[in-house]
Coordinates of C-alpha atoms in Angstrom, one line a residue:
X1 CA 2.1 -4.2 18.4
X2 CA 0.3 -5.0 15.1
X3 CA -3.3 -5.6 15.8
X4 CA -5.3 -7.8 13.7
X5 CA -8.8 -7.3 12.1
X6 CA -9.3 -10.6 13.8
X7 CA -9.1 -9.6 17.5
X8 CA -8.3 -6.2 16.2
X9 CA -8.8 -2.6 17.0
X10 CA -12.4 -1.3 17.2
X11 CA -13.1 1.9 15.0
X12 CA -16.0 4.2 15.1
X13 CA -18.3 3.4 12.3
X14 CA -19.2 7.3 12.2
X15 CA -15.7 7.7 10.7
X16 CA -16.4 5.3 8.0
X17 CA -19.9 6.2 6.9
X18 CA -19.5 4.5 3.5
X19 CA -18.6 1.1 4.9
X20 CA -21.5 -1.4 4.9
X21 CA -22.0 -4.8 6.3
X22 CA -23.4 -7.3 3.8
X23 CA -26.2 -9.9 4.6
X24 CA -26.5 -12.8 4.2
X25 CA -23.0 -13.3 2.8
X26 CA -21.4 -11.7 5.9
X27 CA -19.1 -9.7 3.9
X28 CA -18.0 -6.0 4.0
X29 CA -18.6 -3.5 1.2
X30 CA -17.9 0.1 0.5
X31 CA -19.8 2.9 -1.3
X32 CA -17.3 4.6 -3.7
X33 CA -19.8 6.9 -5.3
X34 CA -23.5 7.8 -5.1
X35 CA -24.5 4.8 -7.1
X36 CA -21.4 2.6 -6.9
X37 CA -20.7 -0.3 -4.1
X38 CA -17.4 -2.1 -4.2
X39 CA -17.0 -5.6 -2.6
X40 CA -15.5 -9.0 -3.4
X41 CA -16.8 -11.1 -6.2
X42 CA -17.2 -14.2 -4.2
X43 CA -19.7 -12.3 -1.9
X44 CA -22.2 -11.6 -4.5
X45 CA -23.7 -13.3 -7.5
X46 CA -22.8 -12.0 -11.0
X47 CA -25.7 -10.0 -12.5
X48 CA -27.6 -10.4 -9.3
X49 CA -29.8 -7.9 -7.6
X50 CA -29.0 -6.7 -4.1
X51 CA -30.4 -4.1 -1.6
X52 CA -28.5 -1.6 0.5
X53 CA -29.8 0.0 3.5
X54 CA -28.1 3.3 4.1
X55 CA -29.5 6.5 5.5
X56 CA -32.8 4.9 6.5
X57 CA -33.7 3.9 3.0
X58 CA -33.6 0.6 1.1
X59 CA -31.8 1.0 -2.2
X60 CA -31.7 -1.4 -5.2
X61 CA -28.6 -2.4 -7.0
X62 CA -27.2 -5.1 -9.4
X63 CA -23.7 -6.5 -8.9
X64 CA -21.1 -7.5 -11.7
X65 CA -18.0 -9.5 -11.3
X66 CA -14.9 -8.2 -12.8
X67 CA -14.7 -10.0 -16.2
X68 CA -11.5 -11.8 -15.1
X69 CA -12.9 -13.3 -12.1
X70 CA -13.7 -17.0 -12.1
X71 CA -16.1 -18.8 -9.8
X72 CA -13.8 -21.9 -10.2
X73 CA -12.1 -21.1 -7.0
X74 CA -15.3 -20.8 -5.1
X75 CA -16.5 -24.1 -6.4
X76 CA -13.2 -26.1 -5.9
X77 CA -10.8 -24.2 -3.8
X78 CA -7.2 -25.1 -4.5
X79 CA -3.9 -23.2 -4.7
X80 CA -3.6 -24.2 -8.1
X81 CA -6.5 -22.4 -9.4
X82 CA -6.2 -19.3 -6.9
X83 CA -4.2 -17.4 -9.6
X84 CA -7.2 -17.7 -12.1
X85 CA -9.3 -15.7 -9.5
X86 CA -7.2 -12.9 -8.7
X87 CA -9.8 -10.4 -9.9
X88 CA -12.0 -11.1 -6.9
X89 CA -13.9 -8.0 -6.8
X90 CA -17.3 -6.7 -8.0
X91 CA -19.0 -3.4 -8.6
X92 CA -22.8 -3.2 -7.6
X93 CA -24.6 -0.3 -9.5
X94 CA -27.5 1.4 -7.5
X95 CA -30.6 2.3 -9.5
X96 CA -30.6 5.8 -10.5
X97 CA -33.6 6.7 -8.5
X98 CA -31.8 5.2 -5.4
X99 CA -28.6 7.3 -5.5
X100 CA -27.1 8.2 -2.2
X101 CA -26.5 11.7 -1.0
X102 CA -24.8 13.3 2.1
X103 CA -22.3 10.6 2.5
X104 CA -18.4 11.0 2.2
X105 CA -17.6 8.3 -0.3
X106 CA -14.3 6.4 -0.3
X107 CA -11.8 7.1 -3.1
X108 CA -10.4 4.3 -5.4
X109 CA -6.7 4.7 -6.2
X110 CA -5.5 4.4 -9.7
X111 CA -2.2 4.2 -11.5
X112 CA 0.6 1.6 -12.4
X113 CA 2.2 1.9 -8.9
X114 CA -0.8 1.8 -6.7
X115 CA 1.0 0.4 -3.9
X116 CA 4.6 -0.3 -3.0
X117 CA 6.2 -3.3 -1.6
X118 CA 6.9 -2.9 2.1
X119 CA 4.1 -0.4 2.5
X120 CA 1.9 -0.6 5.6
X121 CA -1.7 -0.8 4.4
X122 CA -4.7 -0.6 6.5
X123 CA -7.4 -3.4 6.3
X124 CA -11.0 -2.7 7.3
X125 CA -13.8 -5.2 7.9
X126 CA -16.8 -6.5 9.8
X127 CA -15.2 -9.7 10.3
X128 CA -14.8 -11.8 13.5
X129 CA -12.7 -11.1 16.6
X130 CA -11.8 -14.8 17.2
X131 CA -10.3 -17.0 14.4
X132 CA -11.6 -18.7 11.2
X133 CA -12.6 -21.8 13.1
X134 CA -14.6 -19.9 15.8
X135 CA -15.8 -16.8 14.3
X136 CA -16.8 -14.8 17.3
X137 CA -17.6 -11.2 17.5
X138 CA -18.7 -10.8 14.0
X139 CA -20.5 -7.6 12.9
X140 CA -18.2 -5.0 14.6
X141 CA -16.0 -2.8 12.4
X142 CA -12.3 -3.3 13.1
X143 CA -9.1 -2.2 11.5
X144 CA -5.5 -3.3 11.4
X145 CA -2.1 -2.6 9.9
X146 CA -0.4 -5.1 7.5
X147 CA 2.8 -5.0 5.5
X148 CA 2.8 -5.6 1.8
X149 CA 5.3 -8.3 0.7
X150 CA 4.3 -8.9 -2.9
X151 CA 2.8 -6.6 -5.5
X152 CA 1.7 -7.1 -9.2
X153 CA 4.8 -7.4 -11.5
X154 CA 5.6 -8.2 -15.1
X155 CA 6.4 -11.8 -14.0
X156 CA 2.8 -12.4 -13.1
X157 CA 0.9 -10.4 -15.6
X158 CA -2.4 -12.0 -15.1
X159 CA -2.4 -11.5 -11.4
X160 CA -3.4 -8.2 -9.8
X161 CA -3.5 -9.0 -6.2
X162 CA -1.2 -8.0 -3.4
X163 CA 0.0 -10.2 -0.6
X164 CA 0.5 -9.1 2.9
X165 CA 2.8 -10.4 5.7
X166 CA 0.3 -12.8 7.3
X167 CA 1.3 -16.3 6.6
X168 CA -0.3 -18.7 9.2
X169 CA -2.9 -21.4 9.8
X170 CA -6.5 -20.8 10.3
X171 CA -6.0 -20.3 14.0
X172 CA -4.0 -17.1 13.4
X173 CA -1.1 -18.5 15.5
X174 CA 1.5 -17.4 13.1
X175 CA 0.0 -14.1 12.3
X176 CA 2.4 -11.2 11.9
X177 CA 0.6 -7.8 11.3
X178 CA -3.1 -7.6 10.1
X179 CA -5.1 -10.9 9.4
X180 CA -8.4 -11.4 7.6
X181 CA -11.2 -13.2 9.2
X182 CA -14.6 -14.5 8.0
X183 CA -16.7 -11.3 7.2
X184 CA -13.7 -9.2 6.2
X185 CA -14.0 -10.4 2.6
X186 CA -15.1 -7.4 0.5
X187 CA -13.7 -4.9 2.8
X188 CA -11.4 -2.2 1.4
X189 CA -7.7 -2.0 1.8
X190 CA -6.2 1.5 2.2
X191 CA -2.9 3.1 1.3
X192 CA -1.7 5.7 2.1
X193 CA -3.7 5.9 5.4
X194 CA -3.6 9.1 7.4
X195 CA -5.8 11.7 9.1
X196 CA -5.5 13.9 5.9
X197 CA -6.4 11.2 3.3
X198 CA -6.7 7.7 2.2
X199 CA -7.5 5.7 -0.9
X200 CA -8.6 2.2 -1.7
X201 CA -5.9 0.0 -3.2
X202 CA -7.4 -3.4 -2.8
X203 CA -10.4 -5.6 -1.7
X204 CA -10.0 -8.1 1.1
X205 CA -10.2 -11.6 -0.6
X206 CA -8.3 -14.5 0.7

């Protein structure tokens, strides 16, 4: 079976030491360097300060949205303006004096063929275990597999997002493969995924 992040498979947080739960947004975030946190743009304000609690210490950071991100979708959500917000990710830079040491950071993939169509990616997030209407079980790290059905192409040059095989309602009744749930936003998407290595190829968004 293909489990979902919603009602999905529990994972050991110790195997994901760079994955954080975000408050009060309820999002997921990932350390990708000693001073760099990756999350979804809709989870944080642009040029807004945040704090990260990791390894027993509070660390200060400032987040910046990707320049192509538009908050228009957040303010008035329609399918028509979704393409304008495909750059739904943000980088938070930790103060130099608060840099993190002793953590195995996750790696961001790069290159023109970052992920292939039909590839099985791995979703990760602290989202709920129920559904989008009744978000039970929030705050527990879960993972799920999802199949990529659409990747960026020359036909859509302004859109850099990938689409997975979940096409359903907010009740997840039509879910096939991994599905996202409130709280999974900002979590990393990994491909390839194995015991020998993994790299981030996306950020959970919609």
